[in-house]
């Protein structure tokens, strides 16, 4: 039997299967010291142990039989499973806007991987139409799978490819672009795309899901419907993130790509605009704008694509007792830019000063952001701040650390000139730094406070 | 088959059920007594309908692992429900509302479930794989129930034969429904996530009573571990019923075992009726191949009707649609269950799937009552080109709901040509059943990708086997051989005092009926008196029965001592000290004679109706005054002797020591 016939099985479990001439997709009767088990042999996850054989029972349940207890095994038939999403050709309506969905991976469209037992991305217009037919009411959809990576594996290669492809799609005349993306680093990609793709005439909407699409309560379908809606019909021609708004299944929020951040490891409503308010609410009925200062959709096809990217940039997340050798090591390894996520208004401890001075003198570009995420770097308030600036560290206003990281990568990809880098860094492309923080830009409610409880009781969040 | 005439429920015999080929199986659900919920660290068993907030969700069907959509899932998708979850912060965390992945299953729950699996003689699996069982009705916010098989292919004995146990799974409990009207379903999440087992039998039962009996055995097995929850809703069962020529239908969530027989009887009757309807349709030439139907929007034709539900619907701007079913004339009135006709099958579907929950939600051409005017029917007949053999069903609702309703009516009518649809049915209080949803298949199972497989080690099983209680049927058999009364056998075999009972009887040689009655009924009586008999340890109890066995206590004295002990402040409770006190030494010989003589003298002038009455009265007084130091029989005998009346018969109740 081929290797594939014992997919995922190693060690003892594999030996036992081999001894009885049985492979995956065999219907078997197994006699074991625990009694008899009847079912279909399934592939085993490669990360699981080598001691058990996985059976699917006729009731649909899976169980594991300990290989060491197996006394006999008899094949009674074979039955290979073919997982497929019912594919239907996506209908074309000349009266509807044309949207392209660029796939990068992630769980917006996914299927189960038998080897790892985990969810892997799967994606085609036909499959999407088969599972989310509502999309056809909004637009003509074309899909392109650019790459299939989990979002933590996204990097410059993917950013550049994505930006270039966006440029081509715009030139081809699409009315909107949706990017399917894993949620973990969606805000990193949203930030870098904001810098690489400027002056877009159409919406560029990033979307993902926090619950994989293989579950009935998945947010994938509703996020996708809302993102496609924003791309097809929306007026905001910017790089946006479209994700679940409240805890309830009600609407999605459109966030500016430079002000958005994933704030919970598992909540659906994990994406929040930080230090500002979101741009709009979206549901299948329509788009409700929350502010008017956005770039309008245009009919021209001009767009600037600048895919410059310097990889030797890092973020140092400051903690008390951080040692100067950390900074020295980064410089020694040839890093050209450092984003510090400092405490409070943008501070680090005194022992770091000489190391930071050495870094700046060696031409490393050092920018200060705040680990509080909300609020501005304000290094004039305390003497500490003024001293740190004196070392050559530049305050980056209220730019989020990850956004500052992406921007510095992009800036250093273009120039090494100190003043030019500084000009790029501190001139906002799309609100990565803002002049003012609105009063309702910081809302983190605390439970059990009576008025908050009243709110929760009366409003489905 | 269809020709079988159902007798009233009480008169049905095993032969009658054999004639219709009744087969029954069970899925017994039982909550486990753990401190935490199954897949998160929320406290278990805290119920309250109070809530802090509501979360709204919608469900979408997904593919099974083998690439199939499940029928139930598709059905629920059609219903387009808004599901509101009521959440109390103290009992529900982000896991239950599906905003956090699961934690590893509660170890306590796994142990208890394994214990029950072993008691049911199941083959224990080597590794647990968590599965997702889809429930798109919203009863679980994830859209699926996490569940895992612990054992397969076991058995329990029943009347000299073996009832097969197909499998036992450990799963999380679902929400409780608050309301379900139109497109809005409201659910309470307090029960959500509680550890629950589901023990599934093979369809080996042949009468409604057998199903109830077997259910009781499984319930007792669970109870015998001492680690399951009791009370309303802590144990629920799904009953699977089929008749010959039919198919499996599941009656869902029966909360009490005593309700099973009538439900099964009614369901069997319904299935036989459906088979009869199929045969009649066939006779008329209507099969699944020749089945014909048509749907019409008749809002205009019926606009002037006086029938209030339709008039109101039209006033609200709703649509009225009519389904023509060729060859169905007369059948909609065919009885299916007591006080129920075939038309209800359609009404149920329309209610559940099209969400037209306000009844009546349809009217049909077989209706005896003049709900619609003759002229209305005539107009409709003309519009739909209805022939004499055809039936019409009218429904009303919003455009979308009315469409869904008609689709479902056509689907249900086509199913009638095949016989019995695979339903999951609700159990009603009157013993009848109603459509709940399409019976889900294996397609709804999907491996849970959030947790890895978990091995069940031999060490773990050995540890559980060491403390495994004696199987209830073995206990029951022994108790029967001892001559214990039935009302003692059942509670005793699941009692935590069952092991103590055995020691008292075997080691001390105490009369088993007396020991059983004390351990079951007398302890219960003490509880009724406001005392807490659970405070008595097995050691304390053994000591008391030891004193009784040695003649230091009378039977009445045993109860007296237990009550005295329980009335002591907890820090002063010492059974040995209490037993050493001479105050409960049994009265015997000369001492008893002195007590009796004294009583007889004191009451010599008291008039009694008869010598028997005098004896009864004095016996009672003596027992009371001696406060447990003399038993009734002995007191009566001694008094009879003293009263010198040999004709007095002392009742022969009460056994020997």
Short mmCIF file of C-alpha atoms in Angstrom, two decimals, chain A residues 25 33-37 40 42 44 48-49 52-54 56-66 69 79 81-86 111-112 114 117-119 130-134 211-218 221-222 225 244 247-250 264 266-269 448 453 456-457 459-461, chain B residues 51-69 77 84 89 94 97-101 122-129 131-136 141-144 146-149 151-153 166-167 169 171 198 441-442 445-450 453 455-456 458 461 465:
data_model
loop_
_atom_site.label_atom_id
_atom_site.label_comp_id
_atom_site.label_asym_id
_atom_site.label_seq_id
_atom_site.Cartn_x
_atom_site.Cartn_y
_atom_site.Cartn_z
CA UNK A 25 -10.79 4.61 4.26
CA UNK A 33 -8.69 -6.12 24.69
CA UNK A 34 -11.42 -3.51 25.28
CA UNK A 35 -13.87 -5.37 23.04
CA UNK A 36 -14.93 -4.95 19.43
CA UNK A 37 -14.99 -1.67 17.50
CA UNK A 40 -14.07 3.44 9.00
CA UNK A 42 -9.64 7.75 9.11
CA UNK A 44 -4.52 10.51 11.62
CA UNK A 48 -1.23 13.30 17.39
CA UNK A 49 0.51 10.35 19.08
CA UNK A 52 -4.06 5.14 18.37
CA UNK A 53 -6.06 4.27 15.28
CA UNK A 54 -8.93 6.64 14.42
CA UNK A 56 -15.43 6.84 12.30
CA UNK A 57 -18.43 4.99 13.73
CA UNK A 58 -21.64 4.62 11.77
CA UNK A 59 -23.18 7.21 14.10
CA UNK A 60 -20.75 9.77 12.72
CA UNK A 61 -18.62 9.95 15.86
CA UNK A 62 -14.87 9.43 15.75
CA UNK A 63 -13.01 7.39 18.35
CA UNK A 64 -9.44 6.24 18.87
CA UNK A 65 -8.56 2.60 19.47
CA UNK A 66 -5.31 1.97 21.35
CA UNK A 69 -4.77 -3.43 22.62
CA UNK A 79 -15.17 4.08 1.44
CA UNK A 81 -14.61 10.50 1.70
CA UNK A 82 -14.49 13.47 -0.62
CA UNK A 83 -14.91 16.77 1.03
CA UNK A 84 -16.31 19.32 -1.30
CA UNK A 85 -18.32 22.45 -0.95
CA UNK A 86 -21.14 22.26 -3.48
CA UNK A 111 -11.96 23.24 5.21
CA UNK A 112 -10.74 20.53 7.47
CA UNK A 114 -7.31 15.38 7.98
CA UNK A 117 -6.93 17.83 12.22
CA UNK A 118 -6.90 21.58 11.78
CA UNK A 119 -8.73 23.95 9.53
CA UNK A 130 -22.21 27.45 -2.90
CA UNK A 131 -21.84 28.41 0.73
CA UNK A 132 -22.62 32.17 0.68
CA UNK A 133 -25.11 32.65 -2.17
CA UNK A 134 -26.05 36.11 -0.85
CA UNK A 211 -14.86 31.50 14.01
CA UNK A 212 -13.93 29.27 11.11
CA UNK A 213 -16.49 28.83 8.36
CA UNK A 214 -16.85 25.14 9.20
CA UNK A 215 -19.13 26.02 12.10
CA UNK A 216 -22.74 27.18 12.05
CA UNK A 217 -22.03 30.16 14.27
CA UNK A 218 -19.16 31.32 12.07
CA UNK A 221 -20.29 34.52 5.94
CA UNK A 222 -21.63 37.70 7.49
CA UNK A 225 -21.18 39.67 2.85
CA UNK A 244 -17.78 41.97 13.31
CA UNK A 247 -20.84 40.79 20.23
CA UNK A 248 -24.20 40.13 18.59
CA UNK A 249 -24.79 39.24 14.99
CA UNK A 250 -25.88 42.67 13.84
CA UNK A 264 -9.05 39.93 21.85
CA UNK A 266 -10.96 34.94 20.29
CA UNK A 267 -13.93 37.35 20.37
CA UNK A 268 -15.70 37.98 17.10
CA UNK A 269 -15.77 41.70 17.79
CA UNK A 448 -20.74 45.43 37.02
CA UNK A 453 -25.02 46.84 33.38
CA UNK A 456 -25.79 45.66 28.54
CA UNK A 457 -29.27 44.70 29.64
CA UNK A 459 -28.74 47.04 24.23
CA UNK A 460 -27.77 43.90 22.38
CA UNK A 461 -24.14 44.72 21.84
CA UNK B 51 -29.95 37.64 33.07
CA UNK B 52 -27.56 40.53 32.58
CA UNK B 53 -27.56 40.86 28.82
CA UNK B 54 -28.71 39.35 25.55
CA UNK B 55 -26.65 38.33 22.54
CA UNK B 56 -28.15 37.83 19.09
CA UNK B 57 -26.94 35.13 16.72
CA UNK B 58 -27.90 33.53 13.41
CA UNK B 59 -26.95 30.05 12.29
CA UNK B 60 -25.79 28.81 8.91
CA UNK B 61 -25.45 25.17 7.90
CA UNK B 62 -21.96 23.88 7.22
CA UNK B 63 -20.64 20.80 5.52
CA UNK B 64 -19.92 17.60 7.36
CA UNK B 65 -16.47 16.16 7.37
CA UNK B 66 -17.54 13.93 4.50
CA UNK B 67 -18.75 16.88 2.47
CA UNK B 68 -22.50 16.55 3.03
CA UNK B 69 -25.05 19.02 4.25
CA UNK B 77 -31.58 27.49 7.63
CA UNK B 84 -31.40 35.67 21.48
CA UNK B 89 -22.37 36.91 34.07
CA UNK B 94 -17.10 33.80 26.81
CA UNK B 97 -21.37 32.14 23.81
CA UNK B 98 -18.65 30.92 21.48
CA UNK B 99 -16.22 33.77 21.85
CA UNK B 100 -13.49 31.61 23.42
CA UNK B 101 -12.30 28.17 22.31
CA UNK B 122 -19.49 -0.84 27.26
CA UNK B 123 -16.20 -1.31 25.41
CA UNK B 124 -14.20 1.72 26.44
CA UNK B 125 -12.47 3.59 23.62
CA UNK B 126 -8.73 4.14 23.72
CA UNK B 127 -8.94 7.79 22.86
CA UNK B 128 -11.60 10.47 23.11
CA UNK B 129 -12.21 12.51 19.99
CA UNK B 131 -17.03 15.84 17.86
CA UNK B 132 -19.30 18.70 16.95
CA UNK B 133 -22.90 17.62 16.64
CA UNK B 134 -24.71 20.32 14.73
CA UNK B 135 -27.81 21.93 16.20
CA UNK B 136 -28.90 24.82 14.09
CA UNK B 141 -24.57 29.25 20.48
CA UNK B 142 -21.74 27.56 18.59
CA UNK B 143 -24.32 25.81 16.42
CA UNK B 144 -23.05 22.48 17.61
CA UNK B 146 -19.33 19.21 21.72
CA UNK B 147 -19.60 15.53 22.43
CA UNK B 148 -17.31 12.55 22.70
CA UNK B 149 -17.80 8.78 22.70
CA UNK B 151 -17.76 3.44 25.07
CA UNK B 152 -19.61 1.36 22.51
CA UNK B 153 -21.39 -1.97 22.25
CA UNK B 166 -25.00 1.10 21.43
CA UNK B 167 -22.83 3.82 22.89
CA UNK B 169 -21.13 9.85 25.00
CA UNK B 171 -21.51 16.05 26.04
CA UNK B 198 -26.13 10.28 26.56
CA UNK B 441 -28.17 11.97 10.40
CA UNK B 442 -24.53 11.11 10.72
CA UNK B 445 -21.09 15.16 12.93
CA UNK B 446 -17.89 17.08 12.45
CA UNK B 447 -14.59 16.61 14.26
CA UNK B 448 -13.81 19.41 16.68
CA UNK B 449 -10.67 21.10 15.54
CA UNK B 450 -10.25 23.05 18.76
CA UNK B 453 -7.64 13.61 20.82
CA UNK B 455 -6.10 9.06 25.48
CA UNK B 456 -8.01 7.14 28.17
CA UNK B 458 -5.49 1.82 31.50
CA UNK B 461 -9.76 2.76 34.04
CA UNK B 465 -12.89 -0.02 38.41
#
